Coordinates of C-alpha atoms and ligand atoms in Angstrom, one line a residue:
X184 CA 0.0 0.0 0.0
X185 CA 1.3 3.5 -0.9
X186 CA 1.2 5.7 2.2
X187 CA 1.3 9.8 2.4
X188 CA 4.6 10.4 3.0
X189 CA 6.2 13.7 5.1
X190 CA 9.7 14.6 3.8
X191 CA 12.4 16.0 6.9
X192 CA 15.2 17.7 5.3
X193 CA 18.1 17.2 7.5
X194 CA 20.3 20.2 8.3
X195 CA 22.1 18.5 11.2
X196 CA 19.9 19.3 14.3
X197 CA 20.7 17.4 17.2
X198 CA 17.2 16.8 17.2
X199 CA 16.6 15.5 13.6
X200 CA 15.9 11.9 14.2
X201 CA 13.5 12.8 16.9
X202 CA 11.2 14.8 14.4
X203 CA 11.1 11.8 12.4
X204 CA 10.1 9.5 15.2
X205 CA 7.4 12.3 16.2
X206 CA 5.8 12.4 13.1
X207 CA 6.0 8.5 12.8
X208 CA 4.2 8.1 16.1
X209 CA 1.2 10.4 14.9
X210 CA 0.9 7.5 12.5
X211 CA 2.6 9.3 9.2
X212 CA 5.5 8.3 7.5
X213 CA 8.3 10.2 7.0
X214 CA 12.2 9.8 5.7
X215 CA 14.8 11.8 7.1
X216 CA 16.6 13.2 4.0
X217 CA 19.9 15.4 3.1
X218 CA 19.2 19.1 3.5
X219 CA 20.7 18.5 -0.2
X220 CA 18.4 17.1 -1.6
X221 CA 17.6 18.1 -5.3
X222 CA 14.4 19.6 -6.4
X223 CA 13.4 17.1 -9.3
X224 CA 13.4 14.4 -6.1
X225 CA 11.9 16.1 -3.8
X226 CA 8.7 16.8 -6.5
X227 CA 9.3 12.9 -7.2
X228 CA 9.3 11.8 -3.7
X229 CA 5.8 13.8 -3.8
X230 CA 5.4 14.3 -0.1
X231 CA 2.1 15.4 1.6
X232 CA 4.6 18.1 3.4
X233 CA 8.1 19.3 4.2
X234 CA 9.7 19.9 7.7
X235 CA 13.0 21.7 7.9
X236 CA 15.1 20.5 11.1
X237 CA 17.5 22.7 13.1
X238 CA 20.9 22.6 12.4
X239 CA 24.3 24.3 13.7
X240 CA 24.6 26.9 11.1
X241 CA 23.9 30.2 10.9
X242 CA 22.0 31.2 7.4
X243 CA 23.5 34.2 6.7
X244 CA 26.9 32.7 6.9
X245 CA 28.0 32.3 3.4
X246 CA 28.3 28.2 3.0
X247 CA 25.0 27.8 5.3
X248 CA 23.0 24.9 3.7
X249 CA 20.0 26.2 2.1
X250 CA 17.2 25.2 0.0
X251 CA 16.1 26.6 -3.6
X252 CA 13.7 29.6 -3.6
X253 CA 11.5 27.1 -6.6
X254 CA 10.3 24.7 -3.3
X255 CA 8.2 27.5 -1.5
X256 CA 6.3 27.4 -4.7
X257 CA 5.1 23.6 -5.3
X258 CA 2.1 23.7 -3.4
X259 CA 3.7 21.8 -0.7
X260 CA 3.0 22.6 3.0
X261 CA 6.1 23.4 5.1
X262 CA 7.4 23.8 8.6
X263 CA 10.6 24.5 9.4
X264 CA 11.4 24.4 12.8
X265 CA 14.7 26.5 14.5
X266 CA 17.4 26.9 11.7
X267 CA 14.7 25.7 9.1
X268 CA 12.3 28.6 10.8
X269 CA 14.9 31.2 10.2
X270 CA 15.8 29.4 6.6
X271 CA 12.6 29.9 5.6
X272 CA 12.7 33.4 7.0
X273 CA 16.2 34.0 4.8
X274 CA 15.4 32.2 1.2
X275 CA 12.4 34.6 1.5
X276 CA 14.1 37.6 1.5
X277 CA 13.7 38.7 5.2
X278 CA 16.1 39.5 8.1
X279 CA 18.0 36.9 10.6
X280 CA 20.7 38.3 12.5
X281 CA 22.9 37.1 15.8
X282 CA 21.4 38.2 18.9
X283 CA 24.0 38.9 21.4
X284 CA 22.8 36.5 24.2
X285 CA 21.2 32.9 23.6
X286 CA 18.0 31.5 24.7
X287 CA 18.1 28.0 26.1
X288 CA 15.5 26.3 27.3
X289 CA 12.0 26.5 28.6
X290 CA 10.3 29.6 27.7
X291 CA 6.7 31.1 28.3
X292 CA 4.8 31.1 24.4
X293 CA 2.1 33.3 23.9
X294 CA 0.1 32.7 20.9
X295 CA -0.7 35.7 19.1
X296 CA -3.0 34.9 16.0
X297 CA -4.8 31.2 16.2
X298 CA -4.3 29.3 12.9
X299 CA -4.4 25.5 11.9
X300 CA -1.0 25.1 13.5
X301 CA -2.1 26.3 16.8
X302 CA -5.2 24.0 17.2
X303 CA -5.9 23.1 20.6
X304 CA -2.8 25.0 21.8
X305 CA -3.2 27.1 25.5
X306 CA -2.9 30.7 25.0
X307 CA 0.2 30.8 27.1
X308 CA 2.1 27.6 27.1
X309 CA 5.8 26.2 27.8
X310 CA 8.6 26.1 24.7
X311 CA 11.9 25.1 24.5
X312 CA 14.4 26.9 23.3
X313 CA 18.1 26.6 21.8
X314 CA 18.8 29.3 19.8
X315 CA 21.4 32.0 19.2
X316 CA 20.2 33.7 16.0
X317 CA 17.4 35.4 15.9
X318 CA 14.7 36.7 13.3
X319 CA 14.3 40.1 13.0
X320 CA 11.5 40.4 9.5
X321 CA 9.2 38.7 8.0
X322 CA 8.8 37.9 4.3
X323 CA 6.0 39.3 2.7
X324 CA 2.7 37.4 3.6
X325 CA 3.9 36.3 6.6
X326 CA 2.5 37.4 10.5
X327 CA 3.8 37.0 13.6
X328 CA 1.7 33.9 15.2
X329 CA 3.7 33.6 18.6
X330 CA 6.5 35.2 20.7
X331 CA 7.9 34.8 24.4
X332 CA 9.6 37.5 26.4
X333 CA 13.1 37.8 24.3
X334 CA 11.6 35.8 20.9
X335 CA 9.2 38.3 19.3
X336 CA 8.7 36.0 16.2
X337 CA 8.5 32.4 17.9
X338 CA 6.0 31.3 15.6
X339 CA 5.4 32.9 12.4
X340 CA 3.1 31.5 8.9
X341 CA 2.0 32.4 5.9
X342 CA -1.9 30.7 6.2
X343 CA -2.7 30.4 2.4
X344 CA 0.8 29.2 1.3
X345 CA 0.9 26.6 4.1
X346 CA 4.0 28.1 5.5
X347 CA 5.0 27.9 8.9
X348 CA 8.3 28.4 11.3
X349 CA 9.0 27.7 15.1
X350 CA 12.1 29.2 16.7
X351 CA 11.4 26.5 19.4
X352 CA 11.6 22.4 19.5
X353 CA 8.2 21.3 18.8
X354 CA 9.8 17.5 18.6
X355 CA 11.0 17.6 22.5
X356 CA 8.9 16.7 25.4
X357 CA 9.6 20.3 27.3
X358 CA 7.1 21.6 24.9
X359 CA 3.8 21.5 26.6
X360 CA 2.2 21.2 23.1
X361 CA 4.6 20.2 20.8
X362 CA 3.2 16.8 20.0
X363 CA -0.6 19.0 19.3
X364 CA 1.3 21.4 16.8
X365 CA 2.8 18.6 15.1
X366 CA -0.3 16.8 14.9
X367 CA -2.0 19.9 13.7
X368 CA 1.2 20.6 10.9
X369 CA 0.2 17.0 10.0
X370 CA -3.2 17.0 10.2
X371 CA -4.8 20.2 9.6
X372 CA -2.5 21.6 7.0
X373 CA -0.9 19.0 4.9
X374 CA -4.1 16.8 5.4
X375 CA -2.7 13.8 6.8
X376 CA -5.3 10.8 6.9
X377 CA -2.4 8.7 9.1
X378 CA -2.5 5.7 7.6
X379 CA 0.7 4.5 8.7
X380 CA 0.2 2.1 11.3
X381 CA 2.7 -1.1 12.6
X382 CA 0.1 -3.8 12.0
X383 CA -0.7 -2.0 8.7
X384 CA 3.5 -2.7 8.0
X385 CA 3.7 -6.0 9.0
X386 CA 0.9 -6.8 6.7
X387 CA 2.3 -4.9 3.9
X388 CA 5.9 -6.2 4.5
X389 CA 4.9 -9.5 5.1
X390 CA 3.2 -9.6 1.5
X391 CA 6.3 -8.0 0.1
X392 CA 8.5 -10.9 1.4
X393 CA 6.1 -13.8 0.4
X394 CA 6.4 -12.4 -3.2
X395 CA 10.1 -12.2 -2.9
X396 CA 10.9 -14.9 -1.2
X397 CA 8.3 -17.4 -2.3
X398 CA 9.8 -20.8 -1.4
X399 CA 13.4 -20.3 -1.9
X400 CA 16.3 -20.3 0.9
X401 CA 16.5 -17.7 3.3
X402 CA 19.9 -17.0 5.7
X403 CA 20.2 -14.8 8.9
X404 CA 22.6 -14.4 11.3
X405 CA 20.8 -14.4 15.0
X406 CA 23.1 -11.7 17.3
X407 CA 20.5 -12.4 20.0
X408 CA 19.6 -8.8 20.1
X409 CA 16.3 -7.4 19.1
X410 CA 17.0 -6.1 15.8
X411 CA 18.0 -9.4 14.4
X412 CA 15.7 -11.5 16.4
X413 CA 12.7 -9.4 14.7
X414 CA 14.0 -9.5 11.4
X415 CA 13.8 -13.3 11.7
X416 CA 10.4 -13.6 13.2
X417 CA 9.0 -11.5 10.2
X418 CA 11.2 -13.9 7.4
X419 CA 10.0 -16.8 9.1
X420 CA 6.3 -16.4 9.0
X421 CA 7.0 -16.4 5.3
X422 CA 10.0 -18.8 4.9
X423 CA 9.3 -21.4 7.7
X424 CA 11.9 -23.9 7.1
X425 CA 13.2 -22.3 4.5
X426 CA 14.6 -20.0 6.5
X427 CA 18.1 -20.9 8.4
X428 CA 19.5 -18.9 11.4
X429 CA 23.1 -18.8 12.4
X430 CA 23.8 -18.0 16.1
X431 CA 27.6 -18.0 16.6
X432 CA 28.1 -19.0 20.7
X433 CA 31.7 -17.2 21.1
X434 CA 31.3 -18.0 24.9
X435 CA 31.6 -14.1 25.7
X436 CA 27.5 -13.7 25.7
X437 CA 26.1 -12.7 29.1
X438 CA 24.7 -15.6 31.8
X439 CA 21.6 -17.6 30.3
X440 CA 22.1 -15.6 26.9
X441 CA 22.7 -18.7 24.7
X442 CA 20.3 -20.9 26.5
X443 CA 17.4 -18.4 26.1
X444 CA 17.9 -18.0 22.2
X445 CA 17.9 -21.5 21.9
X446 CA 14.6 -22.0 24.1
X447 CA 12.9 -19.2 22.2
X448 CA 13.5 -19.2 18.5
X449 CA 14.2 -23.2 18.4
X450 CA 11.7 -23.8 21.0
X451 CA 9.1 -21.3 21.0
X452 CA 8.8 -20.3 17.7
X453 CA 10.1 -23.9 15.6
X454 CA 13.3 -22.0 13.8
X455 CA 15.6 -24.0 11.8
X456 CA 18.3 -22.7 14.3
X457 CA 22.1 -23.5 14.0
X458 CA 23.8 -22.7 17.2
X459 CA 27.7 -22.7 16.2
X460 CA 29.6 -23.6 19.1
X461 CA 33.0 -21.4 18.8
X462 CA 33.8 -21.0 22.6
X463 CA 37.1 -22.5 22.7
X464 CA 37.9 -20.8 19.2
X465 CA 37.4 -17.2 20.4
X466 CA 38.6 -17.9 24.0
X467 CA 41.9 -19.4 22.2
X468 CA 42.2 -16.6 19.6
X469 CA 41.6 -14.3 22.6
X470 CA 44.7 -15.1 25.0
X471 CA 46.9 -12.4 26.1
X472 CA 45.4 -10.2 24.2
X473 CA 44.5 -6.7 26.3
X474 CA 44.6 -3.9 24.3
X475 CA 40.7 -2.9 23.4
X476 CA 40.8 -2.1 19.1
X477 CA 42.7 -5.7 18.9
X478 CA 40.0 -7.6 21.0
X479 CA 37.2 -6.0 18.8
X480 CA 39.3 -7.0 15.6
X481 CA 39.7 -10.4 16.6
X482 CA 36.6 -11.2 17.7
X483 CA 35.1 -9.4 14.5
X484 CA 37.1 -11.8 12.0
X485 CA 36.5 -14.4 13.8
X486 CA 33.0 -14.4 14.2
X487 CA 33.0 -14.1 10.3
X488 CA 35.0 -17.2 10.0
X489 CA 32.8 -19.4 12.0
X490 CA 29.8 -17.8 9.9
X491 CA 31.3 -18.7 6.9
X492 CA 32.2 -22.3 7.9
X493 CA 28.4 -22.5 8.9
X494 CA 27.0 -20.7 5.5
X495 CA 29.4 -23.2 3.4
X496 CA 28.1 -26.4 5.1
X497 CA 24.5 -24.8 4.0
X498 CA 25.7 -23.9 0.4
X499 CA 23.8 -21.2 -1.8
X500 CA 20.9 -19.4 -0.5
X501 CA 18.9 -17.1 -2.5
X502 CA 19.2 -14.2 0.3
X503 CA 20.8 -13.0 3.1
X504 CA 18.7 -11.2 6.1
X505 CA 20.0 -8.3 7.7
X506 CA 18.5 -6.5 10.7
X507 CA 19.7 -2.9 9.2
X508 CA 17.6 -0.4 11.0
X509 CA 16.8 3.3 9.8
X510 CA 19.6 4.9 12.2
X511 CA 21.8 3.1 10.5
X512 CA 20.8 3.9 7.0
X513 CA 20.6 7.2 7.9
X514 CA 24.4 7.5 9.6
X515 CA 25.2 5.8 6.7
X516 CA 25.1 9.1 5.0
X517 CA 22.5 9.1 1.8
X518 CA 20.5 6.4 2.5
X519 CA 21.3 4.3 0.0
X520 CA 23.5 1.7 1.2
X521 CA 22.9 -1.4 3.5
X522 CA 25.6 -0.4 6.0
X523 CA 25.6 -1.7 9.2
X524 CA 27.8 0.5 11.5
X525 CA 31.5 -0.4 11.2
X526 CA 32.4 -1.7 14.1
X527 CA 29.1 -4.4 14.3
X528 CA 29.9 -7.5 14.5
X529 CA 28.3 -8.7 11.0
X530 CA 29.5 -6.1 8.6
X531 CA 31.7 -8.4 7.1
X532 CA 28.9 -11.0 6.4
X533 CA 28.0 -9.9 2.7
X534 CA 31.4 -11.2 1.9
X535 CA 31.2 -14.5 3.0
X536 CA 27.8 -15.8 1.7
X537 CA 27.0 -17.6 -1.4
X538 CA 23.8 -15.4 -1.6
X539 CA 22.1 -13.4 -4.3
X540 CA 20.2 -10.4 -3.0
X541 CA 20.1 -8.9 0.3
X542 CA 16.9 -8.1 2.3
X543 CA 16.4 -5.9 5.0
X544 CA 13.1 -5.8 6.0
X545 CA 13.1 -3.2 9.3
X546 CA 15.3 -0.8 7.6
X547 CA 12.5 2.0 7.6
X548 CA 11.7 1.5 11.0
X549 CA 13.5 3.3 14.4
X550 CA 14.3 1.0 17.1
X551 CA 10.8 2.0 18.9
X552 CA 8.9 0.7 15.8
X553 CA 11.0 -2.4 15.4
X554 CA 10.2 -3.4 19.1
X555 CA 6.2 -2.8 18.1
X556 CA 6.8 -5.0 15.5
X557 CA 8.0 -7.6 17.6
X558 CA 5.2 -7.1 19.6
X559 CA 2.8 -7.4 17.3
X560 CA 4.3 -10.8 16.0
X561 CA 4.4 -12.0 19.5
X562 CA 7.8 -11.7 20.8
X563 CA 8.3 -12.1 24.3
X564 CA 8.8 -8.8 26.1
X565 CA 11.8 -9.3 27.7
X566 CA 13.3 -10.4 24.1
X567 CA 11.7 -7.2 22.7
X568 CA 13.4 -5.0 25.4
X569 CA 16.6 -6.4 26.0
X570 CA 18.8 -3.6 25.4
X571 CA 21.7 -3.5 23.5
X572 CA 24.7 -5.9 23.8
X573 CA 28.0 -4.9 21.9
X574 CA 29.4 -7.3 18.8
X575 CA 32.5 -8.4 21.4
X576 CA 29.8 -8.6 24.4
X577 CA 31.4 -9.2 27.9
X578 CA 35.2 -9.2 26.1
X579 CA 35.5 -5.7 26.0
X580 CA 33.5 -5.5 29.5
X581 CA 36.7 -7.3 30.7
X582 CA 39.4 -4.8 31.3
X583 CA 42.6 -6.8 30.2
X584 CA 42.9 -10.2 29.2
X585 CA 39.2 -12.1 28.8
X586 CA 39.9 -15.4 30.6
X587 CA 37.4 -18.1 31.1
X588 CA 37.4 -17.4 35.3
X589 CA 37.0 -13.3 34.4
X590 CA 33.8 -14.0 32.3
X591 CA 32.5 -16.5 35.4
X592 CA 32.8 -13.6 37.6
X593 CA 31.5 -11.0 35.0
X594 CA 28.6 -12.6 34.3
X595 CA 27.5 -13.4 37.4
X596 CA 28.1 -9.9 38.9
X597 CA 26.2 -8.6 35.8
X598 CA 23.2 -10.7 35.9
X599 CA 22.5 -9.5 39.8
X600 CA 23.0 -6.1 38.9
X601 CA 20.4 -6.4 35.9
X602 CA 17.8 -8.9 38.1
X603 CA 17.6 -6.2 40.4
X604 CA 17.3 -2.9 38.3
X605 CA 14.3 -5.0 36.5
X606 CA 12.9 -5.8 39.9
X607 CA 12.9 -2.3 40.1
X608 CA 11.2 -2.2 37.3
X609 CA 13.8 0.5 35.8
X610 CA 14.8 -1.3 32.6
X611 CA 13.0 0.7 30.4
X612 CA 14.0 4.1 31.6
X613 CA 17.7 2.9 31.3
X614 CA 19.4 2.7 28.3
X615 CA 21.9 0.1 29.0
X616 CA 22.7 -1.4 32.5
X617 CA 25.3 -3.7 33.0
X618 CA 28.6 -4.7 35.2
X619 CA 32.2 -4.4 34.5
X620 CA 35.2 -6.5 35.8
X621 CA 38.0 -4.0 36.2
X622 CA 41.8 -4.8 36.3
X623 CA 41.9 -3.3 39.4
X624 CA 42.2 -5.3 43.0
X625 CA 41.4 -4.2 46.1
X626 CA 41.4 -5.2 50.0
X627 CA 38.5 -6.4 51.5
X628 CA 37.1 -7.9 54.5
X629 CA 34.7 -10.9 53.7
X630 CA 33.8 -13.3 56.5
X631 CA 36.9 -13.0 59.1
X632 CA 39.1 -13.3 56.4
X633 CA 41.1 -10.3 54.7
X634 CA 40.9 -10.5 50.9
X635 CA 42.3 -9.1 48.0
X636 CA 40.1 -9.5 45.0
X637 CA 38.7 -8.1 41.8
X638 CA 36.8 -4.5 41.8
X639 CA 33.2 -4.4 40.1
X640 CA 32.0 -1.5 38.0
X641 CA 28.3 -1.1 37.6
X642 CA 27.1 1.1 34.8
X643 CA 24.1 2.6 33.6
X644 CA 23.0 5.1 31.0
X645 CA 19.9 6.9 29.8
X646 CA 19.8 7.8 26.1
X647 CA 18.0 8.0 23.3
X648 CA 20.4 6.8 20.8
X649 CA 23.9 6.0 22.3
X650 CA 25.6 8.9 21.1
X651 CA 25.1 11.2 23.7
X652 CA 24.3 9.5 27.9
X653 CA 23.5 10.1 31.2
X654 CA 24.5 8.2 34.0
X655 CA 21.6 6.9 35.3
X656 CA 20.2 8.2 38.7
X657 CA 19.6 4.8 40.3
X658 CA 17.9 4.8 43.9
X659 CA 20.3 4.3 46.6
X660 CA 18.5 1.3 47.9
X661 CA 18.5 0.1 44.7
X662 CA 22.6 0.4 44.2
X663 CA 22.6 -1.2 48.0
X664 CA 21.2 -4.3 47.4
X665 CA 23.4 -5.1 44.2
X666 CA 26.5 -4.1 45.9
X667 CA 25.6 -6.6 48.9
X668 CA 24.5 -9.2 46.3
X669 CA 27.7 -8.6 44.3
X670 CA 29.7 -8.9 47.0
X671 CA 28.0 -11.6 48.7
X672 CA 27.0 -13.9 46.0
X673 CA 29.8 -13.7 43.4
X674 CA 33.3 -15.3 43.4
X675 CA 36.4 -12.8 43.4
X676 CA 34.7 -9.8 43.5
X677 CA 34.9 -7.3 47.1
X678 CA 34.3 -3.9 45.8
X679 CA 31.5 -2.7 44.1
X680 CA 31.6 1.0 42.5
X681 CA 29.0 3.0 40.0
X682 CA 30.0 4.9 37.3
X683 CA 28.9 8.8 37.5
X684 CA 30.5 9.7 34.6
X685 CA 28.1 10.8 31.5
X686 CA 28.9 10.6 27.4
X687 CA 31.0 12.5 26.5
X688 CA 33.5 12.8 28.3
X689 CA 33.4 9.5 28.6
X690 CA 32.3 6.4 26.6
X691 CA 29.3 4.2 27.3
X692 CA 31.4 1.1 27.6
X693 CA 34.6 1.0 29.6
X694 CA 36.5 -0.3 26.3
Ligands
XMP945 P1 30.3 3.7 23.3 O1 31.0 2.8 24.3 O2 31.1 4.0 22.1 O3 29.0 2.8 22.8 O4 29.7 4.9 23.9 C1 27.9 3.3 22.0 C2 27.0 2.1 21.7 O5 27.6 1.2 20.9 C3 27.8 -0.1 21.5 N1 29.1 -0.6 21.2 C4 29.3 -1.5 20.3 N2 28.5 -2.2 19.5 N3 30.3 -3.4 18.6 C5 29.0 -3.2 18.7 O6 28.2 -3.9 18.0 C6 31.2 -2.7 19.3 O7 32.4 -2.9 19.2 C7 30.7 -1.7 20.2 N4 31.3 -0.8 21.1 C8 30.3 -0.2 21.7 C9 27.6 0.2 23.0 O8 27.2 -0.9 23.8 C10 26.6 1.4 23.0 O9 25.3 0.9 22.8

């Protein structure tokens, strides 16, 4: 089915990704594109409306991105929202100049003029703010629609030509009504009917792959994670047994990991499932090995190895699977290419397989949507929200040389810590929780006994997409109890520490 579509031009707003998943929440589809993008495609693409993201620049610096003057006058509805507000102020011949302080944050809107974009909307209302230039004129056929205290064109439109800029962040929750004035943009002036719906794509999609696939033989390497584990669920309601999944045990997954993919997707769900044993092969390839790039390298090559060994004893298959998500197509720059993000453990997969085409049936959806589509084909929860586990896994949770007795400890320090933040029921505020075995020894006191063992590291991060964290503000109580667990339950380990440190400075994993 052909849906309405909303086209984001991308400037490089922190933000950008989050206007896409706002619009695809209010049921509407929408692709994130390259501010770049020529005319001829975007009247090809044909959206239903344009939204213009915020971005770094200022647009009256000479190499600002801009946009050509011709795409104000397709018809098209538009709203550009910061940089894109003041863009579409620019192209149209008004003023934007730097203002000599900022405004940050939340901000008191006052509506001046109600139009379609402000249905619903208080007269006064919270914004947010994050913005050094200013707009000082308005293009001709343009009004004022909304200010705030130093803002005194926060909101401006043109009503006939469907025009419309925000100096503030619609797209982030400090907006009291961002998500209405989306919904109205969408709604009320490009006409939205929003048809696009999860159930409504896994119907679509799954008619897509039946007339692709039909009955020929279908390959996917299982990481575990959710990505991959709902790209198989989908192929397999088409393929069945035609479909074979590869899960490659390198003995560095966390406690229970290898035994639950097996119970699920062998069990549960009847996969043809191939669980490649490779412990001793990565633990042996492994030795004496510290430094963090090198472990990642290693482990990398040799997880294609044992992939290839597997796909050999299988032989051709007419496709390869890939859980390629739309973050990753769109880091991968244009959108074009099925890039999985460098340092993933599968990139090198392509290379391996005797395969024809590739398929990559989630790579329109954000990790939110994938985890509805799992969902909606049955998944267990806590497969759907397990949170993300690096390629190399516990190896580069290790600090030092991974050895068989380090994992024992690291995994079962790691598995109180995440028992008890889910009996908490904190696991899906937190981005990724999970312990570290440092190379540091300390003294402790355990019993009567003086001892001198290994220091655990517990860490835990809010984010939204692992580029930017927080550490997360675990209850005390909470922290208590793991650290007494830790201590009490797991071999070589006396000291238990959190990690206060957010992203950047530091990294999300210790390695
Ligand atoms: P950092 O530590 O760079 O991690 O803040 C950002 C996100 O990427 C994950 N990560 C990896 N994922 N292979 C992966 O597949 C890797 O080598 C790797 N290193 C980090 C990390 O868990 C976090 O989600």
């Amino acid at each position: 089915m052909q849906h309405q579509k909303i086209l984001i031009l991308d400037f490089g707003g922190q933000y950008s990704q989050l206007i896409a998943r706002r619009v695809r929440e209010r049921c509407v589809f929408c692709d994130l594109k390259p501010a770049d993008m020529p005319l001829a495609e975007i009247e090809e693409y044909a959206p239903i409306g344009i939204i213009f993201t915020g971005g770094p620049e200022s647009v009256y610096e000479e190499n600002a991105p801009r946009v050509p003057e011709q795409l104000f006058s397709l018809g098209i509805p538009i709203l550009g929202i910061c940089y894109g507000a003041q863009l579409i102020a620019h192209t149209l011949g008004a003023s934007v100049v730097p203002s000599e302080h900022g405004e940050y944050g939340k901000r008191t809107l006052i509506i001046q003029k109600e139009t379609p974009m402000s249905g619903g909307i208080e007269t006064e209302s919270v914004c947010w703010m994050s913005h050094r230039d200013r707009i000082e004129t308005l293009p001709e056929g343009f009004e004022v629609l909304g200010y705030t205290e130093n803002c005194p064109v926060a909101m401006f439109g043109d009503v006939k030509r469907k025009i419309y800029g925000v100096q503030f962040h619609p797209e982030v929750v400090h907006t009291e009504y961002g998500q209405l004035m989306l919904d109205d943009f969408l709604c009320d002036v490009c006409g939205a009917k929003k048809d696009w719906t999860i159930s409504g794509f896994v119907k679509d999609e799954i008619n897509i792959l039946r007339e692709k696939i039909g009955g020929k033989k279908v390959l996917l390497a299982l990481s575990g994670g959710v990505d991959s584990a709902v790209a198989a669920t989908l192929v397999h309601r088409v393929a069945g047994h035609n479909l074979t999944c590869v899960f490659v045990d390198h003995g560095l997954h966390r406690k229970g990991e290898v035994e639950e993919v097996v119970r699920i997707f062998r069990g549960t769900l009847g996969m043809n499932l191939i669980v490649a044993d490779a412990r001793k092969r990565f633990l042996d390839a492994l030795k004496g090995v510290t430094d963090p790039e090198q472990k990642r390298k290693i482990i990398g090559a040799a997880f294609i190895k044992v992939f290839e060994e597997e796909a050999k004893k299988i032989g051709a298959v007419d496709f390869l699977v890939q859980g390629t998500i739309y973050p990753d197509v769109v880091e991968s720059g244009k959108g074009k290419s099925a890039v999985i993000k460098s340092h993933h453990n599968v990139g090198g997969l392509p290379d391996v397989v005797d395969f024809k085409e590739i398929i990559e049936p989630l790579r329109d959806l954000f990790k939110d949507e994938v985890r509805k589509v799992g969902e909606e084909l049955g998944l267990p929860n806590f497969v759907i929200w397990r949170q993300p586990c690096p390629g190399p896994a516990l190896a580069i949770r290790i600090m030092g040389e991974v050895t068989e007795e380090k994992l024992a400890t690291l995994r079962d320090a790691d598995c109180i810590f995440c028992e008890e933040v889910q009996r908490a029921g904190l696991q899906k505020e937190i981005w990724q929780y999970f312990a570290v075995l440092t190379d540091s020894k300390t003294v402790g006191v355990q019993g009567d006994s003086r001892t001198y063992e290994n220091v655990i590291a517990l860490r835990a991060v809010t984010s939204v997409d692992a580029m930017t964290a927080d550490w997360a503000r675990i209850p005390f109580e909470v922290l208590e109890k793991v650290s007494a667990r830790i201590t009490g339950e797991v071999k070589h380990a006396n000291r238990v520490v959190y990690d206060i440190t957010s992203k950047p400075p530091a990294t999300i994993e210790w390695e």
